[in-house]
mmCIF file of C-alpha atoms in Angstrom:
data_model
loop_
_atom_site.group_PDB
_atom_site.id
_atom_site.type_symbol
_atom_site.label_atom_id
_atom_site.label_comp_id
_atom_site.label_asym_id
_atom_site.label_seq_id
_atom_site.Cartn_x
_atom_site.Cartn_y
_atom_site.Cartn_z
ATOM 1 C CA UNK A 8 -0.013 -0.098 0.043
ATOM 2 C CA UNK A 9 1.487 3.200 -1.025
ATOM 3 C CA UNK A 10 1.331 6.593 1.234
ATOM 4 C CA UNK A 11 0.848 9.819 -0.308
ATOM 5 C CA UNK A 12 2.003 12.401 2.076
ATOM 6 C CA UNK A 13 2.075 16.429 1.509
ATOM 7 C CA UNK A 14 4.729 18.277 3.022
ATOM 8 C CA UNK A 15 3.289 21.785 3.837
ATOM 9 C CA UNK A 16 5.510 24.738 2.815
ATOM 10 C CA UNK A 17 6.248 27.350 6.010
ATOM 11 C CA UNK A 18 3.700 29.575 4.138
ATOM 12 C CA UNK A 19 1.100 26.972 4.166
ATOM 13 C CA UNK A 20 1.257 26.571 7.524
ATOM 14 C CA UNK A 21 1.032 29.823 8.610
ATOM 15 C CA UNK A 22 -2.126 29.898 6.508
ATOM 16 C CA UNK A 23 -3.937 27.266 7.688
ATOM 17 C CA UNK A 24 -2.956 28.469 11.590
ATOM 18 C CA UNK A 25 -4.347 31.558 10.594
ATOM 19 C CA UNK A 26 -7.488 29.964 9.331
ATOM 20 C CA UNK A 27 -8.025 27.624 11.796
ATOM 21 C CA UNK A 28 -7.576 30.313 14.413
ATOM 22 C CA UNK A 29 -10.008 32.406 12.541
ATOM 23 C CA UNK A 30 -12.700 29.891 12.583
ATOM 24 C CA UNK A 31 -12.001 28.930 16.324
ATOM 25 C CA UNK A 32 -12.445 32.615 17.561
ATOM 26 C CA UNK A 33 -15.332 32.636 15.254
ATOM 27 C CA UNK A 34 -17.403 29.772 16.480
ATOM 28 C CA UNK A 35 -16.260 30.879 20.500
ATOM 29 C CA UNK A 36 -18.091 34.165 19.437
ATOM 30 C CA UNK A 37 -21.048 32.660 18.213
ATOM 31 C CA UNK A 38 -21.447 30.074 21.203
ATOM 32 C CA UNK A 39 -21.236 33.717 23.644
ATOM 33 C CA UNK A 40 -23.418 35.751 21.806
ATOM 34 C CA UNK A 41 -26.416 32.788 21.817
ATOM 35 C CA UNK A 42 -25.573 32.518 25.272
ATOM 36 C CA UNK A 43 -26.142 36.030 26.238
ATOM 37 C CA UNK A 44 -28.772 36.365 23.705
ATOM 38 C CA UNK A 45 -30.713 33.408 25.090
ATOM 39 C CA UNK A 46 -30.520 34.499 28.484
ATOM 40 C CA UNK A 47 -31.273 38.623 27.536
ATOM 41 C CA UNK A 48 -34.538 37.006 25.633
ATOM 42 C CA UNK A 49 -35.515 35.219 28.741
ATOM 43 C CA UNK A 50 -35.290 38.134 30.954
ATOM 44 C CA UNK A 51 -36.512 40.739 28.348
ATOM 45 C CA UNK A 52 -38.890 40.366 25.634
ATOM 46 C CA UNK A 53 -38.180 43.145 23.842
ATOM 47 C CA UNK A 54 -37.357 41.926 20.352
ATOM 48 C CA UNK B 26 -0.850 2.118 -12.178
ATOM 49 C CA UNK B 27 -3.028 5.447 -12.782
ATOM 50 C CA UNK B 28 -4.914 4.327 -9.877
ATOM 51 C CA UNK B 29 -1.711 4.734 -7.245
ATOM 52 C CA UNK B 30 -0.209 7.766 -9.004
ATOM 53 C CA UNK B 31 0.098 10.781 -7.099
ATOM 54 C CA UNK B 32 -2.501 13.275 -7.952
ATOM 55 C CA UNK B 33 -0.998 16.754 -6.726
ATOM 56 C CA UNK B 34 -2.981 18.674 -9.504
ATOM 57 C CA UNK B 35 -5.348 21.828 -8.978
ATOM 58 C CA UNK B 36 -7.768 19.563 -6.583
ATOM 59 C CA UNK B 37 -5.121 18.614 -4.255
ATOM 60 C CA UNK B 38 -3.437 22.370 -4.296
ATOM 61 C CA UNK B 39 -3.386 23.437 -0.425
ATOM 62 C CA UNK B 40 -4.598 26.856 0.411
ATOM 63 C CA UNK B 41 -2.309 29.721 1.128
ATOM 64 C CA UNK B 42 -5.304 32.198 2.005
ATOM 65 C CA UNK B 43 -5.233 33.673 5.381
ATOM 66 C CA UNK B 44 -8.131 34.638 7.391
ATOM 67 C CA UNK B 45 -7.487 38.511 6.324
ATOM 68 C CA UNK B 46 -8.011 36.724 2.782
ATOM 69 C CA UNK B 47 -11.401 35.835 3.644
ATOM 70 C CA UNK B 48 -12.268 39.351 5.522
ATOM 71 C CA UNK B 49 -11.294 41.227 2.336
ATOM 72 C CA UNK B 50 -13.813 39.032 0.236
ATOM 73 C CA UNK B 51 -16.803 40.271 2.750
ATOM 74 C CA UNK B 52 -15.859 44.279 1.331
ATOM 75 C CA UNK B 53 -14.775 45.836 4.605
ATOM 76 C CA UNK B 54 -15.677 49.406 3.276
ATOM 77 C CA UNK B 55 -19.157 48.557 2.061
ATOM 78 C CA UNK B 56 -19.812 46.708 4.780
ATOM 79 C CA UNK B 57 -19.053 49.499 6.920
ATOM 80 C CA UNK B 58 -21.419 51.875 5.210
ATOM 81 C CA UNK B 59 -24.060 48.889 5.508
ATOM 82 C CA UNK B 60 -23.151 49.083 9.565
ATOM 83 C CA UNK B 61 -23.445 52.425 9.462
ATOM 84 C CA UNK B 62 -27.198 52.979 7.916
ATOM 85 C CA UNK B 63 -28.695 49.820 9.051
ATOM 86 C CA UNK B 64 -27.579 51.554 12.368
ATOM 87 C CA UNK B 65 -29.351 54.519 12.016
ATOM 88 C CA UNK B 66 -32.519 53.010 10.788
ATOM 89 C CA UNK B 67 -32.774 50.550 13.766
ATOM 90 C CA UNK B 68 -32.024 53.782 16.337
ATOM 91 C CA UNK B 69 -34.625 55.884 14.302
ATOM 92 C CA UNK B 70 -37.318 53.309 15.070
ATOM 93 C CA UNK B 71 -39.885 54.228 17.933
ATOM 94 C CA UNK B 72 -38.810 50.971 19.623
ATOM 95 C CA UNK B 73 -35.368 50.163 20.972
ATOM 96 C CA UNK B 74 -34.420 46.842 21.374
ATOM 97 C CA UNK B 75 -32.083 45.660 24.186
ATOM 98 C CA UNK B 76 -28.569 47.063 23.362
ATOM 99 C CA UNK B 77 -27.025 43.342 23.379
ATOM 100 C CA UNK B 78 -29.821 42.199 20.980
ATOM 101 C CA UNK B 79 -29.096 45.525 18.843
ATOM 102 C CA UNK B 80 -25.491 44.991 18.314
ATOM 103 C CA UNK B 81 -25.767 41.333 17.465
ATOM 104 C CA UNK B 82 -28.455 42.224 14.559
ATOM 105 C CA UNK B 83 -26.144 45.122 13.126
ATOM 106 C CA UNK B 84 -23.428 41.889 12.864
ATOM 107 C CA UNK B 85 -25.754 39.881 11.538
ATOM 108 C CA UNK B 86 -26.902 42.258 8.866
ATOM 109 C CA UNK B 87 -22.645 43.099 8.188
ATOM 110 C CA UNK B 88 -22.501 39.565 8.034
ATOM 111 C CA UNK B 89 -25.241 39.106 5.570
ATOM 112 C CA UNK B 90 -23.748 42.139 3.535
ATOM 113 C CA UNK B 91 -20.483 40.666 3.478
ATOM 114 C CA UNK B 92 -21.543 37.321 2.284
ATOM 115 C CA UNK B 93 -23.247 38.747 -0.748
ATOM 116 C CA UNK B 94 -20.057 40.750 -1.314
ATOM 117 C CA UNK B 95 -18.274 37.083 -1.178
ATOM 118 C CA UNK B 96 -20.756 35.738 -3.722
ATOM 119 C CA UNK B 97 -20.025 39.002 -5.838
ATOM 120 C CA UNK B 98 -16.016 38.552 -5.869
ATOM 121 C CA UNK B 99 -16.856 34.755 -6.690
ATOM 122 C CA UNK B 100 -18.898 35.335 -9.660
ATOM 123 C CA UNK B 101 -17.288 38.546 -10.982
ATOM 124 C CA UNK B 102 -13.460 37.151 -10.580
ATOM 125 C CA UNK B 103 -13.100 37.341 -14.169
ATOM 126 C CA UNK B 104 -14.309 41.075 -14.431
ATOM 127 C CA UNK B 105 -12.067 41.580 -11.325
ATOM 128 C CA UNK B 106 -8.879 40.269 -12.919
ATOM 129 C CA UNK B 107 -9.018 42.789 -15.841
ATOM 130 C CA UNK B 108 -10.235 45.744 -14.003
ATOM 131 C CA UNK B 109 -7.160 47.685 -12.000
ATOM 132 C CA UNK B 110 -9.739 48.586 -9.280
ATOM 133 C CA UNK B 111 -10.209 45.399 -8.382
ATOM 134 C CA UNK B 112 -7.517 43.067 -9.733
ATOM 135 C CA UNK B 113 -5.699 42.604 -6.219
ATOM 136 C CA UNK B 114 -8.879 41.347 -4.924
ATOM 137 C CA UNK B 115 -8.415 37.733 -3.040
ATOM 138 C CA UNK B 116 -9.769 35.420 -6.068
ATOM 139 C CA UNK B 117 -8.013 37.317 -9.325
ATOM 140 C CA UNK B 118 -4.815 37.681 -7.333
ATOM 141 C CA UNK B 119 -5.050 33.676 -6.718
ATOM 142 C CA UNK B 120 -5.151 33.421 -2.949
ATOM 143 C CA UNK B 121 -8.625 32.303 -2.623
ATOM 144 C CA UNK B 122 -9.721 29.766 -4.764
ATOM 145 C CA UNK B 123 -13.409 30.539 -6.250
ATOM 146 C CA UNK B 124 -14.920 27.430 -4.932
ATOM 147 C CA UNK B 125 -13.697 28.464 -1.084
ATOM 148 C CA UNK B 126 -15.401 31.927 -1.521
ATOM 149 C CA UNK B 127 -18.501 30.522 -2.843
ATOM 150 C CA UNK B 128 -18.603 27.909 0.211
ATOM 151 C CA UNK B 129 -17.793 31.014 2.817
ATOM 152 C CA UNK B 130 -20.474 33.588 0.901
ATOM 153 C CA UNK B 131 -23.066 30.573 1.243
ATOM 154 C CA UNK B 132 -22.558 29.794 4.917
ATOM 155 C CA UNK B 133 -22.463 33.120 5.898
ATOM 156 C CA UNK B 134 -25.539 33.898 4.130
ATOM 157 C CA UNK B 135 -27.739 31.068 5.763
ATOM 158 C CA UNK B 136 -25.746 31.727 9.096
ATOM 159 C CA UNK B 137 -26.393 35.630 9.264
ATOM 160 C CA UNK B 138 -30.268 35.358 7.979
ATOM 161 C CA UNK B 139 -31.013 32.478 10.991
ATOM 162 C CA UNK B 140 -29.383 34.567 13.304
ATOM 163 C CA UNK B 141 -30.735 37.535 12.361
ATOM 164 C CA UNK B 142 -34.296 35.562 12.341
ATOM 165 C CA UNK B 143 -33.646 33.778 15.685
ATOM 166 C CA UNK B 144 -32.337 36.735 17.828
ATOM 167 C CA UNK B 145 -34.566 39.738 16.189
ATOM 168 C CA UNK B 146 -37.414 38.864 14.055
ATOM 169 C CA UNK B 147 -38.127 36.712 10.849
ATOM 170 C CA UNK B 148 -39.190 39.867 8.735
ATOM 171 C CA UNK B 149 -35.770 41.438 9.241
ATOM 172 C CA UNK B 150 -34.514 37.868 8.371
ATOM 173 C CA UNK B 151 -36.366 37.323 5.186
ATOM 174 C CA UNK B 152 -35.529 41.198 4.179
ATOM 175 C CA UNK B 153 -31.877 40.450 4.746
ATOM 176 C CA UNK B 154 -31.876 37.045 2.563
ATOM 177 C CA UNK B 155 -33.783 39.131 -0.253
ATOM 178 C CA UNK B 156 -30.886 41.741 -0.019
ATOM 179 C CA UNK B 157 -28.359 39.129 -0.258
ATOM 180 C CA UNK B 158 -30.288 37.433 -3.229
ATOM 181 C CA UNK B 159 -30.857 40.441 -5.274
ATOM 182 C CA UNK B 160 -27.284 41.514 -4.740
ATOM 183 C CA UNK B 161 -25.808 38.314 -5.605
ATOM 184 C CA UNK B 162 -28.460 36.925 -8.277
ATOM 185 C CA UNK B 163 -30.284 39.802 -9.832
ATOM 186 C CA UNK B 164 -27.245 42.572 -9.798
ATOM 187 C CA UNK B 165 -24.153 40.404 -9.987
ATOM 188 C CA UNK B 166 -25.123 37.492 -12.118
ATOM 189 C CA UNK B 167 -28.141 39.480 -14.449
ATOM 190 C CA UNK B 168 -28.054 43.022 -14.109
ATOM 191 C CA UNK B 169 -24.228 43.674 -13.981
ATOM 192 C CA UNK B 170 -23.486 42.319 -17.449
ATOM 193 C CA UNK B 171 -26.576 42.716 -19.061
ATOM 194 C CA UNK B 172 -27.741 46.620 -19.020
ATOM 195 C CA UNK B 173 -26.600 49.960 -18.559
ATOM 196 C CA UNK B 174 -29.129 49.939 -15.855
ATOM 197 C CA UNK B 175 -27.175 47.871 -13.698
ATOM 198 C CA UNK B 176 -26.621 49.959 -10.851
ATOM 199 C CA UNK B 177 -29.912 51.938 -10.915
ATOM 200 C CA UNK B 178 -32.043 48.608 -10.061
ATOM 201 C CA UNK B 179 -29.257 46.849 -8.243
ATOM 202 C CA UNK B 180 -28.623 49.862 -6.215
ATOM 203 C CA UNK B 181 -31.837 48.767 -4.286
ATOM 204 C CA UNK B 182 -29.758 45.981 -2.646
ATOM 205 C CA UNK B 183 -27.416 48.250 -1.190
ATOM 206 C CA UNK B 184 -30.339 50.167 0.190
ATOM 207 C CA UNK B 185 -32.008 47.820 2.008
ATOM 208 C CA UNK B 186 -30.083 48.168 5.498
ATOM 209 C CA UNK B 187 -31.884 50.759 7.251
ATOM 210 C CA UNK B 188 -34.934 49.084 6.555
ATOM 211 C CA UNK B 189 -33.584 45.905 7.883
ATOM 212 C CA UNK B 190 -32.287 48.020 11.278
ATOM 213 C CA UNK B 191 -36.040 49.404 11.092
ATOM 214 C CA UNK B 192 -37.576 45.901 10.782
ATOM 215 C CA UNK B 193 -35.204 44.045 13.247
ATOM 216 C CA UNK B 194 -35.848 46.702 16.124
ATOM 217 C CA UNK B 195 -39.936 46.954 15.275
ATOM 218 C CA UNK B 196 -41.110 43.857 13.147
ATOM 219 C CA UNK B 197 -42.508 46.282 10.585
ATOM 220 C CA UNK B 198 -41.338 48.361 7.669
ATOM 221 C CA UNK B 199 -42.308 52.204 7.532
ATOM 222 C CA UNK B 200 -42.134 55.264 5.675
ATOM 223 C CA UNK B 201 -39.458 56.446 7.794
ATOM 224 C CA UNK B 202 -37.079 53.691 6.973
ATOM 225 C CA UNK B 203 -38.681 53.838 2.829
ATOM 226 C CA UNK B 204 -37.410 57.537 2.748
ATOM 227 C CA UNK B 205 -33.899 56.729 4.316
ATOM 228 C CA UNK B 206 -34.039 53.751 1.509
ATOM 229 C CA UNK B 207 -35.095 56.081 -1.390
ATOM 230 C CA UNK B 208 -32.278 58.476 -0.509
ATOM 231 C CA UNK B 209 -29.637 55.626 -0.672
ATOM 232 C CA UNK B 210 -31.661 54.051 -3.861
ATOM 233 C CA UNK B 211 -31.095 57.554 -5.691
ATOM 234 C CA UNK B 212 -27.792 58.500 -4.357
ATOM 235 C CA UNK B 213 -26.324 55.074 -6.070
ATOM 236 C CA UNK B 214 -26.429 56.090 -9.704
ATOM 237 C CA UNK B 215 -24.786 59.024 -9.534
ATOM 238 C CA UNK B 216 -22.144 57.640 -7.088
ATOM 239 C CA UNK B 217 -20.961 54.840 -9.504
ATOM 240 C CA UNK B 218 -21.562 56.727 -12.630
ATOM 241 C CA UNK B 219 -18.928 59.354 -11.277
ATOM 242 C CA UNK B 220 -16.528 56.512 -10.778
ATOM 243 C CA UNK B 221 -17.104 54.864 -14.165
ATOM 244 C CA UNK B 222 -16.665 57.909 -16.048
ATOM 245 C CA UNK B 223 -12.925 58.176 -14.938
ATOM 246 C CA UNK B 224 -12.938 54.264 -14.922
ATOM 247 C CA UNK B 225 -14.369 53.543 -18.474
ATOM 248 C CA UNK B 226 -11.273 51.790 -19.576
ATOM 249 C CA UNK B 227 -11.420 49.488 -16.950
ATOM 250 C CA UNK B 228 -15.018 48.819 -17.502
ATOM 251 C CA UNK B 229 -15.042 48.976 -21.548
ATOM 252 C CA UNK B 230 -11.981 45.924 -21.154
ATOM 253 C CA UNK B 231 -14.215 43.970 -18.662
ATOM 254 C CA UNK B 232 -17.298 43.995 -20.705
ATOM 255 C CA UNK B 233 -19.144 45.423 -18.099
ATOM 256 C CA UNK B 234 -22.135 47.818 -19.775
ATOM 257 C CA UNK B 235 -21.528 50.715 -17.364
ATOM 258 C CA UNK B 236 -23.452 53.811 -18.652
ATOM 259 C CA UNK B 237 -20.481 56.038 -20.161
ATOM 260 C CA UNK B 238 -19.407 52.883 -22.022
ATOM 261 C CA UNK B 239 -23.172 52.347 -23.663
ATOM 262 C CA UNK B 240 -24.661 55.832 -23.779
ATOM 263 C CA UNK B 241 -21.567 57.874 -23.629
ATOM 264 C CA UNK B 242 -19.792 60.219 -21.142
ATOM 265 C CA UNK B 243 -22.244 63.374 -22.007
ATOM 266 C CA UNK B 244 -25.443 61.466 -21.520
ATOM 267 C CA UNK B 245 -23.781 60.404 -18.438
ATOM 268 C CA UNK B 246 -23.143 63.617 -17.402
ATOM 269 C CA UNK B 247 -26.581 64.741 -17.743
ATOM 270 C CA UNK B 248 -28.310 61.983 -16.013
ATOM 271 C CA UNK B 249 -25.809 62.559 -13.278
ATOM 272 C CA UNK B 250 -26.926 65.905 -12.820
ATOM 273 C CA UNK B 251 -30.803 64.884 -13.326
ATOM 274 C CA UNK B 252 -30.071 62.226 -10.224
ATOM 275 C CA UNK B 253 -28.599 65.204 -8.162
ATOM 276 C CA UNK B 254 -31.821 67.102 -8.371
ATOM 277 C CA UNK B 255 -33.914 64.260 -7.245
ATOM 278 C CA UNK B 256 -31.202 63.433 -4.392
ATOM 279 C CA UNK B 257 -31.457 66.900 -3.252
ATOM 280 C CA UNK B 258 -34.853 66.977 -2.383
ATOM 281 C CA UNK B 259 -35.378 63.460 -1.380
ATOM 282 C CA UNK B 260 -32.758 64.134 1.110
ATOM 283 C CA UNK B 261 -34.699 66.916 2.753
ATOM 284 C CA UNK B 262 -37.820 64.625 3.044
ATOM 285 C CA UNK B 263 -37.590 63.662 6.612
ATOM 286 C CA UNK B 264 -37.540 67.335 7.755
ATOM 287 C CA UNK B 265 -40.757 67.850 4.983
ATOM 288 C CA UNK B 266 -42.697 64.954 6.451
ATOM 289 C CA UNK B 267 -42.190 65.993 10.044
ATOM 290 C CA UNK B 268 -39.794 63.189 10.972
ATOM 291 C CA UNK B 269 -36.877 65.513 11.738
ATOM 292 C CA UNK B 270 -35.943 68.784 12.846
ATOM 293 C CA UNK B 271 -35.203 72.083 10.994
ATOM 294 C CA UNK B 272 -31.686 71.347 12.149
ATOM 295 C CA UNK B 273 -31.868 68.753 9.763
ATOM 296 C CA UNK B 274 -33.593 70.246 7.313
ATOM 297 C CA UNK B 275 -31.166 73.065 7.150
ATOM 298 C CA UNK B 276 -28.127 70.393 7.091
ATOM 299 C CA UNK B 277 -29.763 68.187 4.325
ATOM 300 C CA UNK B 278 -30.524 70.807 1.928
ATOM 301 C CA UNK B 279 -26.914 72.207 2.238
ATOM 302 C CA UNK B 280 -25.714 68.794 1.602
ATOM 303 C CA UNK B 281 -28.002 68.641 -1.240
ATOM 304 C CA UNK B 282 -27.040 71.692 -3.083
ATOM 305 C CA UNK B 283 -23.345 70.705 -2.450
ATOM 306 C CA UNK B 284 -24.174 67.332 -4.187
ATOM 307 C CA UNK B 285 -25.993 69.410 -7.229
ATOM 308 C CA UNK B 286 -22.946 71.513 -7.118
ATOM 309 C CA UNK B 287 -20.433 68.860 -7.484
ATOM 310 C CA UNK B 288 -22.992 67.323 -10.412
ATOM 311 C CA UNK B 289 -23.111 70.480 -12.151
ATOM 312 C CA UNK B 290 -19.255 70.879 -12.574
ATOM 313 C CA UNK B 291 -19.480 67.641 -13.884
ATOM 314 C CA UNK B 292 -21.958 68.249 -16.403
ATOM 315 C CA UNK B 293 -20.101 71.251 -17.846
ATOM 316 C CA UNK B 294 -16.799 69.096 -17.734
ATOM 317 C CA UNK B 295 -15.514 69.801 -21.137
ATOM 318 C CA UNK B 296 -15.346 66.560 -23.416
ATOM 319 C CA UNK B 297 -11.318 66.491 -23.857
ATOM 320 C CA UNK B 298 -10.921 66.839 -19.838
ATOM 321 C CA UNK B 299 -8.979 63.464 -19.514
ATOM 322 C CA UNK B 300 -8.395 64.273 -15.900
ATOM 323 C CA UNK B 301 -11.756 64.261 -14.803
ATOM 324 C CA UNK B 302 -11.103 65.985 -11.661
ATOM 325 C CA UNK B 303 -15.059 66.774 -11.476
ATOM 326 C CA UNK B 304 -16.054 63.435 -11.621
ATOM 327 C CA UNK B 305 -13.407 62.473 -8.639
ATOM 328 C CA UNK B 306 -14.462 64.993 -6.955
ATOM 329 C CA UNK B 307 -18.425 64.413 -7.212
ATOM 330 C CA UNK B 308 -17.372 60.815 -6.196
ATOM 331 C CA UNK B 309 -15.492 61.566 -3.319
ATOM 332 C CA UNK B 310 -18.373 64.415 -2.097
ATOM 333 C CA UNK B 311 -20.994 61.965 -3.018
ATOM 334 C CA UNK B 312 -19.672 59.341 -0.261
ATOM 335 C CA UNK B 313 -19.041 62.657 2.135
ATOM 336 C CA UNK B 314 -22.927 63.488 1.320
ATOM 337 C CA UNK B 315 -24.174 59.689 2.295
ATOM 338 C CA UNK B 316 -22.347 59.925 5.685
ATOM 339 C CA UNK B 317 -23.056 63.583 6.154
ATOM 340 C CA UNK B 318 -26.609 62.763 5.296
ATOM 341 C CA UNK B 319 -27.343 59.957 7.863
ATOM 342 C CA UNK B 320 -24.965 61.410 10.671
ATOM 343 C CA UNK B 321 -27.361 64.237 10.565
ATOM 344 C CA UNK B 322 -30.606 62.467 10.720
ATOM 345 C CA UNK B 323 -28.864 59.952 13.707
ATOM 346 C CA UNK B 324 -27.864 63.170 15.696
ATOM 347 C CA UNK B 325 -31.277 64.460 15.112
ATOM 348 C CA UNK B 326 -32.857 61.378 16.166
ATOM 349 C CA UNK B 327 -30.831 61.317 19.358
ATOM 350 C CA UNK B 328 -31.395 65.036 20.202
ATOM 351 C CA UNK B 329 -34.989 64.873 19.816
ATOM 352 C CA UNK B 330 -35.144 61.926 22.132
ATOM 353 C CA UNK B 331 -32.957 63.504 24.805
ATOM 354 C CA UNK B 332 -34.835 66.469 25.059
ATOM 355 C CA UNK B 333 -38.112 65.383 23.847
ATOM 356 C CA UNK B 334 -38.563 67.184 20.553
ATOM 357 C CA UNK B 335 -39.790 65.709 17.573
ATOM 358 C CA UNK B 336 -40.462 67.660 14.169
ATOM 359 C CA UNK B 337 -39.680 70.875 15.083
#
């Protein structure tokens, strides 16, 4: 069985880290937003 | 053995796009205008939402606008590549692949509409979904390449944010928010035609039928002036209809007079003027005008609310 491995260049590694960080932060922000918004909507039925 | 051969073709190329490239797909400068106008629409509404939900709603509108920008860049990559103003965008520059931009735009569209629907209301979400559809499909895929009226009709997409902001706060659409829509709608053609005058070569190369390339520069200059005569009184409408104070009326009238003056200078611009300073000046002024009108309206609403005044 032949295994093909692709070695990432330094630039590709940096780019992937940048994208992963952005996705992680984005998802974390969504969790926080929906958590707070749920509390706010429970307490305050204005919207 | 074809099956065992390595396949480092285009399909297995690894992306070198960084987060900033995806941010660029969202057209941050357009997004900032969307955020501002949606915010004004929301603050002008008689019912103020909870501040946290208001911020989230504005962020959702911004994300929706950004998503439509990404879809626009995906579809228009061929045009962008041959225009000096857009050739360094992520897709034509080769930093983001078209498929990635398409996926990003679609996911962000769904996410922004669902967020607005769940956390604000479904009327605002439906308006945002329609705006994304209008910009990405009606304007980008259809009108832009087929008619010189592209930005006249397509301008509606950029004019919706104040209506969405108002709807997010109230769950309704009102005459006040429709007037804010009209201001942006009538502002769009002279703004983009001023740009198209001094970037006519770019649009010509890209095969985009902008007004100067189809109807000629003289006709475009006349139409710019005609629109300036329309936008100046419409900008004053919030005062005339009693939604804003005399202070706003005076500021908007002065800004409108400035618009007509800059458009007049474009109208009388000599045919042989290739530097087109009046067109560039109008383009710059039109940005100032839109910001000024909405800032004046916002200030008027806040002052009226603080001092309990209205329609004075």
